[in-house]
Short mmCIF file of C-alpha atoms in Angstrom, two decimals:
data_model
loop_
_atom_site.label_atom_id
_atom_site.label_comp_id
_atom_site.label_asym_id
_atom_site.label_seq_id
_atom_site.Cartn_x
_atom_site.Cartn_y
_atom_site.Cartn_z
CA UNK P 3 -16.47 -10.02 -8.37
CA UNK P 4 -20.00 -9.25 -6.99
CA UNK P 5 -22.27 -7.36 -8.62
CA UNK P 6 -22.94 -4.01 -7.39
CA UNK P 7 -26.08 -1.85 -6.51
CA UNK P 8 -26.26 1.90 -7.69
CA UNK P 9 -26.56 4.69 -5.59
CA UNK P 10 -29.37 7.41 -5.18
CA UNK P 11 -27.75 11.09 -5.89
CA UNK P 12 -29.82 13.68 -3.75
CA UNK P 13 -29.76 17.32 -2.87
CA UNK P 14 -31.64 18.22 -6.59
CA UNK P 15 -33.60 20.39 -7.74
CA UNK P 16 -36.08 20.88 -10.54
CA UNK P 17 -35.59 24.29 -12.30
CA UNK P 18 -39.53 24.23 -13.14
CA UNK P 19 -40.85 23.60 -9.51
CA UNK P 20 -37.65 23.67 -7.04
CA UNK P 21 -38.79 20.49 -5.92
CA UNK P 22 -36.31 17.72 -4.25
CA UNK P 23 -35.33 15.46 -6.98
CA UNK P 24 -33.23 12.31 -6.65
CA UNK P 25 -31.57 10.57 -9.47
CA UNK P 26 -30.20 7.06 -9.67
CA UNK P 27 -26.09 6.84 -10.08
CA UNK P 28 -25.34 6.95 -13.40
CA UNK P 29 -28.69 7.66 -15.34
CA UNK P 30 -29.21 9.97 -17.77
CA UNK P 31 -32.92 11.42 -17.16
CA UNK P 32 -34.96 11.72 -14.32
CA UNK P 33 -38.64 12.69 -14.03
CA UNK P 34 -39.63 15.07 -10.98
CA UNK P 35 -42.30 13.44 -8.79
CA UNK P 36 -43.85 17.17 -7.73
CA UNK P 37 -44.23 18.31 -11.23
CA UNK P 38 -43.62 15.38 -13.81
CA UNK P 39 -41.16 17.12 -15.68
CA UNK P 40 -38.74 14.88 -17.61
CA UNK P 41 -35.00 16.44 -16.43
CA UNK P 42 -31.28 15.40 -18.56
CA UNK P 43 -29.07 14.73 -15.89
CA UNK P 44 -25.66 16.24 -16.50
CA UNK P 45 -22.48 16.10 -14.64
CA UNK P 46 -19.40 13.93 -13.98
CA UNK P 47 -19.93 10.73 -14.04
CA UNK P 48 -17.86 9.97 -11.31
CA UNK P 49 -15.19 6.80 -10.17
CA UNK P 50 -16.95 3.66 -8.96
CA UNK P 51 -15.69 2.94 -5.41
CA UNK P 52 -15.49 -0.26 -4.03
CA UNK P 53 -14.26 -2.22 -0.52
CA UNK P 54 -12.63 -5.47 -0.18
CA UNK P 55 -13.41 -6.59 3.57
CA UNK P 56 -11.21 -8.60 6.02
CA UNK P 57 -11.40 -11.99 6.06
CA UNK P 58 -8.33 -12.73 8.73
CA UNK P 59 -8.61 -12.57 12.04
CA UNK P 60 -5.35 -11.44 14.33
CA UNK P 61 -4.43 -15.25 15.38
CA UNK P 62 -3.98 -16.41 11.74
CA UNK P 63 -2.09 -12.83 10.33
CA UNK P 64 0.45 -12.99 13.95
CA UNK P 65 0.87 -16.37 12.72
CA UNK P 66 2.06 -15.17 9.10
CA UNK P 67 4.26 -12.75 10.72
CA UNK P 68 5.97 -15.31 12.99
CA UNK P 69 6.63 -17.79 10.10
CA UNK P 70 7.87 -15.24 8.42
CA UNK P 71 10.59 -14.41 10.71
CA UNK P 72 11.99 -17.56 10.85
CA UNK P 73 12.10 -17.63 7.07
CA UNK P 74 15.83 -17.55 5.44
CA UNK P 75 18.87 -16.95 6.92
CA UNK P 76 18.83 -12.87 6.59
CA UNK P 77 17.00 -11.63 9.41
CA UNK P 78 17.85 -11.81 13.36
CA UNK P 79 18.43 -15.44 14.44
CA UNK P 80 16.69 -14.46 17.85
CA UNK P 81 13.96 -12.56 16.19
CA UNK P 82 11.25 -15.36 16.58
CA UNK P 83 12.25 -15.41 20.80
CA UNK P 84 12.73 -11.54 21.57
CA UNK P 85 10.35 -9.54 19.66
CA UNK P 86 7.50 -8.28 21.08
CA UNK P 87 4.36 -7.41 19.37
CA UNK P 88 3.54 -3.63 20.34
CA UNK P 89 0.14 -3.00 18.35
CA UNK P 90 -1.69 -4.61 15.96
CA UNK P 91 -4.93 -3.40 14.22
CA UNK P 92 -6.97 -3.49 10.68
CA UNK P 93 -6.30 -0.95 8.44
CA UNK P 94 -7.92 0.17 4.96
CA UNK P 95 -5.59 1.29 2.59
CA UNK P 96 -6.96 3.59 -0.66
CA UNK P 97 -5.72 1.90 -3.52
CA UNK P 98 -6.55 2.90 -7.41
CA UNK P 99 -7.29 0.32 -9.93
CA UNK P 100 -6.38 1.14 -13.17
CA UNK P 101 -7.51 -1.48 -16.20
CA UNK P 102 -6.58 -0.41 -19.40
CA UNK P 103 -4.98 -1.78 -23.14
CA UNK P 104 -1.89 0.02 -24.30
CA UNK P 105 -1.70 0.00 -27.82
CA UNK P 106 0.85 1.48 -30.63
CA UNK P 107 4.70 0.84 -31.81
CA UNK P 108 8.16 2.27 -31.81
CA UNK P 109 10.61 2.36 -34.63
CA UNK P 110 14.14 2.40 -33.67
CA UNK P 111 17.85 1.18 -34.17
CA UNK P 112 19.81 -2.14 -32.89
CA UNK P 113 23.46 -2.34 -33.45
CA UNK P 114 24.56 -5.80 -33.89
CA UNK P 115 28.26 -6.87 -34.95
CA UNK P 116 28.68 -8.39 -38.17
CA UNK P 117 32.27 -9.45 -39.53
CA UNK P 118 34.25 -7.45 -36.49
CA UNK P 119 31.72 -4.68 -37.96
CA UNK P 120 28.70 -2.47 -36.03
CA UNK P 121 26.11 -2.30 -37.56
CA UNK P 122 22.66 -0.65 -37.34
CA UNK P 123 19.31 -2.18 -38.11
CA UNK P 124 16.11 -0.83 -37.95
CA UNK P 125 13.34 -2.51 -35.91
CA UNK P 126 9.77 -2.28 -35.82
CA UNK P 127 7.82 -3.57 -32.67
CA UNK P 128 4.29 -3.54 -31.87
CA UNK P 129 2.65 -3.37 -28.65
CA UNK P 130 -0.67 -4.07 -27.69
CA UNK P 131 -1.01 -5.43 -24.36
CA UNK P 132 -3.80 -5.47 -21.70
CA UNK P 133 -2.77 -4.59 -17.91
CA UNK P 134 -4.95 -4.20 -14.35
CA UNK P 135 -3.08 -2.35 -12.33
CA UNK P 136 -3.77 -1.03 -8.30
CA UNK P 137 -1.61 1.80 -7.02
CA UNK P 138 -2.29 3.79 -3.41
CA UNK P 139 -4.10 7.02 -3.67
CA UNK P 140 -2.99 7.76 -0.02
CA UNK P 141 0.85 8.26 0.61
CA UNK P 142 2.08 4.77 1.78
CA UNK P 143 6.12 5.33 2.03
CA UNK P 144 5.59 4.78 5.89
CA UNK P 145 4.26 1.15 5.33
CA UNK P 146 6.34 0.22 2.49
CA UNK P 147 3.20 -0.87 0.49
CA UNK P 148 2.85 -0.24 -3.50
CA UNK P 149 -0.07 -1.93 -4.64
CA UNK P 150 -2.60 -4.58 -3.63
CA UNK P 151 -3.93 -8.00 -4.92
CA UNK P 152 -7.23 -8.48 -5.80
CA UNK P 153 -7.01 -11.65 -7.36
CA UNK P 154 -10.47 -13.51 -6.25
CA UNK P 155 -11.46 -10.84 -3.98
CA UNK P 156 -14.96 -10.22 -3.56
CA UNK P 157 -15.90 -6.02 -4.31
CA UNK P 158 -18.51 -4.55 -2.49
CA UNK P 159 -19.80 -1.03 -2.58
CA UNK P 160 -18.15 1.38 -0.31
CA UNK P 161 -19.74 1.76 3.16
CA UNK P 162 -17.21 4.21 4.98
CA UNK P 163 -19.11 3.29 8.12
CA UNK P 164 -19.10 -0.02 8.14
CA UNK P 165 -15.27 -0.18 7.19
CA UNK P 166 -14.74 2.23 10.35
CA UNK P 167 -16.24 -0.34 12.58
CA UNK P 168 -13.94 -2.75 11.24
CA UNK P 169 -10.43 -1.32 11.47
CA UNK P 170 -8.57 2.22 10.52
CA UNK P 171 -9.53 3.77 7.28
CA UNK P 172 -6.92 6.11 5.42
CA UNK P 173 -8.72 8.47 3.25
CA UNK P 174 -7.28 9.26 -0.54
CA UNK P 175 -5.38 12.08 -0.57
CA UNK P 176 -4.76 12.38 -4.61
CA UNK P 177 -7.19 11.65 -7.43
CA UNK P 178 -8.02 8.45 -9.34
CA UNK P 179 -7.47 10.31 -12.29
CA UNK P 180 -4.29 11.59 -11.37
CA UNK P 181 -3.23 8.11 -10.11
CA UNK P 182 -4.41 6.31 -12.85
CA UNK P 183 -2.63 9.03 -15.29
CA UNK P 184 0.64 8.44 -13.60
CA UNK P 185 0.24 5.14 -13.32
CA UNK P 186 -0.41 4.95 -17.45
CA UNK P 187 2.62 6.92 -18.15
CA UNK P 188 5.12 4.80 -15.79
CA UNK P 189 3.27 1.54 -17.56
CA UNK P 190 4.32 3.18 -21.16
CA UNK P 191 8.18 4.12 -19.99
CA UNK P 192 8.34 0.71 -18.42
CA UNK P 193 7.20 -0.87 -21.70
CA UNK P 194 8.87 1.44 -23.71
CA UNK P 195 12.62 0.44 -22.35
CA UNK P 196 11.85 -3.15 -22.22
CA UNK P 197 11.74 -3.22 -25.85
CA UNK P 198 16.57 -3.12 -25.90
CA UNK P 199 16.38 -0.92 -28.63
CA UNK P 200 19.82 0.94 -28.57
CA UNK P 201 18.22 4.70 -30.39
CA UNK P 202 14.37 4.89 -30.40
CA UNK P 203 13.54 7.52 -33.89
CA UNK P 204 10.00 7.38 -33.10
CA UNK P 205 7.44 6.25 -30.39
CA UNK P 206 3.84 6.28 -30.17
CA UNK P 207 2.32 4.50 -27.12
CA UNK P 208 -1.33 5.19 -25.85
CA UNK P 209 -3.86 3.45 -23.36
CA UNK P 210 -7.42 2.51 -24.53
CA UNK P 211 -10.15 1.42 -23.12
CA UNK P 212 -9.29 3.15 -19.31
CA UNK P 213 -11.61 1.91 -16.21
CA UNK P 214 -11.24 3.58 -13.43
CA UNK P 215 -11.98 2.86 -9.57
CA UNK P 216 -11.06 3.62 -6.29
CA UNK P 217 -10.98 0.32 -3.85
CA UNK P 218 -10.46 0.35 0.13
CA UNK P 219 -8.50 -2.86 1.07
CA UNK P 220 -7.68 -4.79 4.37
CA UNK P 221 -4.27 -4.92 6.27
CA UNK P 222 -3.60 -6.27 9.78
CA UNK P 223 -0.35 -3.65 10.45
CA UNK P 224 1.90 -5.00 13.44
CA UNK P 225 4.46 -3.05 15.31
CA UNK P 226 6.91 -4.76 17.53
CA UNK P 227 9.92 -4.33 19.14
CA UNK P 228 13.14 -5.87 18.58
CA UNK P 229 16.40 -4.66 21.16
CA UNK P 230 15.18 -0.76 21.93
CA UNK P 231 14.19 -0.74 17.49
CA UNK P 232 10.76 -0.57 16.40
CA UNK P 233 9.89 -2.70 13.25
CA UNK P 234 6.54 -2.52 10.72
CA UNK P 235 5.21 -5.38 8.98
CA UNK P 236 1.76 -5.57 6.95
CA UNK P 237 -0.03 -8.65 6.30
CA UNK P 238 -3.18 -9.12 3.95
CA UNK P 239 -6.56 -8.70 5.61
CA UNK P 240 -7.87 -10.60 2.78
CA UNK P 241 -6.14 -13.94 2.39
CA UNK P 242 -3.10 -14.05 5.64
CA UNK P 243 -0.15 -13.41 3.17
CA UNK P 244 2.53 -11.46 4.48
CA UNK P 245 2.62 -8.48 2.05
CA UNK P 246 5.20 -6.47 3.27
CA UNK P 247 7.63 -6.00 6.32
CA UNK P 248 10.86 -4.93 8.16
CA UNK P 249 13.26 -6.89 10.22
CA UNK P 250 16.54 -6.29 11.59
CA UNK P 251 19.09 -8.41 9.11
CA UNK P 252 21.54 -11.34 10.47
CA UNK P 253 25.20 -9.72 10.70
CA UNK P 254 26.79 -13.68 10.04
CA UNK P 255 24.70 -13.54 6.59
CA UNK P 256 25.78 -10.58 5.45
CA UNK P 257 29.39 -10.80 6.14
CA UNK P 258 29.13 -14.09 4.31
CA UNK P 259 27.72 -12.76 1.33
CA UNK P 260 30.30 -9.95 1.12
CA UNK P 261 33.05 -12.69 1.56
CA UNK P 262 31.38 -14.78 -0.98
CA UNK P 263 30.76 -12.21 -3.81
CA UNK P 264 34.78 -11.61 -3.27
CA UNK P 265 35.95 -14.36 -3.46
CA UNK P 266 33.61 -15.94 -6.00
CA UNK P 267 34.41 -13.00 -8.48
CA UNK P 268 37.98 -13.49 -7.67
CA UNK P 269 37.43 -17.25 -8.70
CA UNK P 270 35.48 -16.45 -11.85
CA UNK P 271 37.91 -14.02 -12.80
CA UNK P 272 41.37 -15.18 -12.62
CA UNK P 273 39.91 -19.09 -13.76
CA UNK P 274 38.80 -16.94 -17.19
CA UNK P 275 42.19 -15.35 -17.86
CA UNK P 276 44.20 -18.75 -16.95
CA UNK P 277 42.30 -20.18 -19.79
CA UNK P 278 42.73 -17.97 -22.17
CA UNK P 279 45.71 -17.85 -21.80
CA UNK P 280 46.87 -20.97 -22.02
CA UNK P 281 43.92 -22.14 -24.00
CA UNK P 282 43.56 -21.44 -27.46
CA UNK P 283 42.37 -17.97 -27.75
CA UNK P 284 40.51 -17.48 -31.03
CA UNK P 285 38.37 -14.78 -32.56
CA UNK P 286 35.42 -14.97 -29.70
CA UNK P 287 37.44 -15.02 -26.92
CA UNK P 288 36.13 -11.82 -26.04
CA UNK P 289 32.94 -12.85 -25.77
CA UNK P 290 33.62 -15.32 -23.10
CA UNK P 291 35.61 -12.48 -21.35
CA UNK P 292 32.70 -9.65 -21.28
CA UNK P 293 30.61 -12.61 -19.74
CA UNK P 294 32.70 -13.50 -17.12
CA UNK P 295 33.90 -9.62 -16.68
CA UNK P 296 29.60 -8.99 -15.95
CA UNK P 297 29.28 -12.18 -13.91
CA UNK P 298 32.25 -11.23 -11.67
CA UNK P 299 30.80 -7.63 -11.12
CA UNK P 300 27.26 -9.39 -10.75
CA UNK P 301 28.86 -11.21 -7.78
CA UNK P 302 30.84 -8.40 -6.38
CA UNK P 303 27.68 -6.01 -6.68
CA UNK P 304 25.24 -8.32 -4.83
CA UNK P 305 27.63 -8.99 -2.11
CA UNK P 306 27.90 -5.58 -1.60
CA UNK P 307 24.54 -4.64 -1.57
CA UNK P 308 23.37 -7.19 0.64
CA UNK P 309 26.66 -6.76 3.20
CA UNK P 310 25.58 -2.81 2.89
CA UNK P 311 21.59 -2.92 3.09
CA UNK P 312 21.28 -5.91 4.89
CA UNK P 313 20.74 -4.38 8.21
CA UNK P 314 17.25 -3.49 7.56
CA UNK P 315 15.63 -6.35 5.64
CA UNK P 316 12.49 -5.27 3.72
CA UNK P 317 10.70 -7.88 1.84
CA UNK P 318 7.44 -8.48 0.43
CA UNK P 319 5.77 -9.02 -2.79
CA UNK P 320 3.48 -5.77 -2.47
CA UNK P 321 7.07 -3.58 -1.58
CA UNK P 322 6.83 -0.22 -3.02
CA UNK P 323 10.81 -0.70 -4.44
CA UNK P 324 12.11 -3.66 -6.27
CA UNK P 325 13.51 -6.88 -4.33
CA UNK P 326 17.49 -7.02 -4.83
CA UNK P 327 18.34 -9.32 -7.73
CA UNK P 328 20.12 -12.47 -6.83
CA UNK P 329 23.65 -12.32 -8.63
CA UNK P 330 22.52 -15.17 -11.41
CA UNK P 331 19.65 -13.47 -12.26
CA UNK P 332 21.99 -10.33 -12.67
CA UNK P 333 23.94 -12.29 -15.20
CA UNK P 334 21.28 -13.76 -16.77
CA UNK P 335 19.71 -10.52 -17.72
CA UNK P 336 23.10 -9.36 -19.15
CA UNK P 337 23.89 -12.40 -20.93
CA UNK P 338 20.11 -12.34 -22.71
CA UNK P 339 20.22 -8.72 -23.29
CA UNK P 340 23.61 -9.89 -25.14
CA UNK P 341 22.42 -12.44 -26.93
CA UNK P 342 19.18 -10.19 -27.87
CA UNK P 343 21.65 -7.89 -29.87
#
């Protein structure tokens, strides 16, 4: 991260002589060149803001948007042959960066099964964690992007007129501070419920140590055409990732998945209940039952989703919504969270 210059604040006074007086970003006195008089500065001190510039040119991003349409088998199988690029140009996106430590603990209750018997036993856990967190200041539910990478990226003071030369600039239409808050208390719920404790008695979770700044950042947006649809994809002005995008989905695929979760649930069920019973069942069969009972729903609910959503694919590691979980990552999850209690 580069080191950055501060700015000159004008359009002040001095109370003794009304003379012009210009202060230096962030100082605390200033002395009035007409009279000499020594002046406190007070006010806000303001959120540093900050541009990351474009580094890709439009060969290199259309070239990350092409290899990504011929990645997996869930999009279009002619999308790489019959879409056509509509408009592509730079954009800066407002984006909030948040860096802050969270700090605190919750008391609560896990019931675990002893002797065929629930039981409940308290549980302290402590959290102190460090996060760096960007969110959009601007609304962004038309691109599909929640957040930006700035990982190695060189900051430079904002020059609003140099970043207009250079593409489209989207101006922030909330506060850092009300972006950063809401990012804090989503970071606290998040951390909060990852903690599996069945009955929370008492919580307390707060952030330290907040920096706040506001940061412009690079995407090449395309538009383009696929059979009378238009389709969005961003891709990172910065290092020629594609960050997020839409495609129409592969009909083949996501009949096969719907086939596949059926009939691989099916499978997992009917092979579990043969075996019990004509196995010998003891005391934990149970246990093998809930697990294949959550691995056969993990099947059926991921064939459905993808036979259901897969007509739009949206993918991306800056999405604004979660990717769908793969059905063994479903039951992995369920089985830890299991094994957890």
């Amino acid at each position: 991260m580069s080191e950055t210059k501060s700015q000159t604040l004008t359009g002040l006074s001095c109370p003794i002589c009304g003379g012009e007086v210009q202060a230096a970003e962030g100082a605390p006195h200033v002395a009035c060149r007409h009279c000499g008089t020594t002046l406190a500065v007070r006010g806000e001190r303001g959120v540093p803001r900050y541009m990351v510039l474009d580094t890709v040119d439009r060969v290199a991003a259309e070239r990350a948007l092409r290899s990504w349409w011929t990645s997996g088998f869930n999009k279009h199988g002619t999308l790489v042959t019959e879409a056509k690029i509509e408009e592509a140009f730079v954009a800066f996106f407002p984006f909030v960066r948040v860096r802050f430590d969270l700090l605190g603990a919750l008391f609560g209750i896990v019931k675990q099964t002893r002797n065929k018997r629930t039981v409940e036993v308290p549980r302290e856990i402590t959290i102190e964690r460090s996060f760096d967190l960007t969110a959009p200041a601007a609304e962004t539910a038309e691109f599909g992007v929640g957040h930006c990478d700035l990982s190695s990226d060189t900051l430079w003071p904002l020059d609003e007129a140099r970043l207009s030369e250079r593409g489209m600039v989207f101006r922030p239409q909330h506060t850092p501070d009300e972006v950063a808050a809401r990012t804090v208390r989503a970071t606290i719920e998040t951390v909060a419920s990852q903690t599996r404790l069945d009955r929370v008695v008492f919580k307390s979770l707060e952030s330290a140590r907040r920096r706040v700044s506001l940061i412009q950042y690079p995407f090449w947006v395309f538009r383009y055409s696929f059979r009378g649809r238009l389709y969005q994809a961003l891709v990172d002005g910065q290092d020629g990732r594609l960050w997020v995008g839409k495609a129409p989905g592969n009909d083949a695929y996501r009949a096969s998945c719907l086939i596949g979760g059926i009939a691989g649930a099916a499978f997992l069920s009917t092979t579990t209940l043969q075996a019990l019973a004509y196995g010998n069942a003891d005391d934990d069969s149970w246990v093998f039952l809930v697990l294949a009972g959550a691995a056969a729903l993990a099947l059926l609910g991921w064939g459905f989703r993808v036979f259901r959503r897969g007509g739009l694919v949206e993918e991306g590691q800056g999405r604004l919504s979660a990717p769908t979980s793969a059905p063994w990552q479903i039951f992995s999850d369920l089985k830890r969270r299991m094994e957890l209690k």
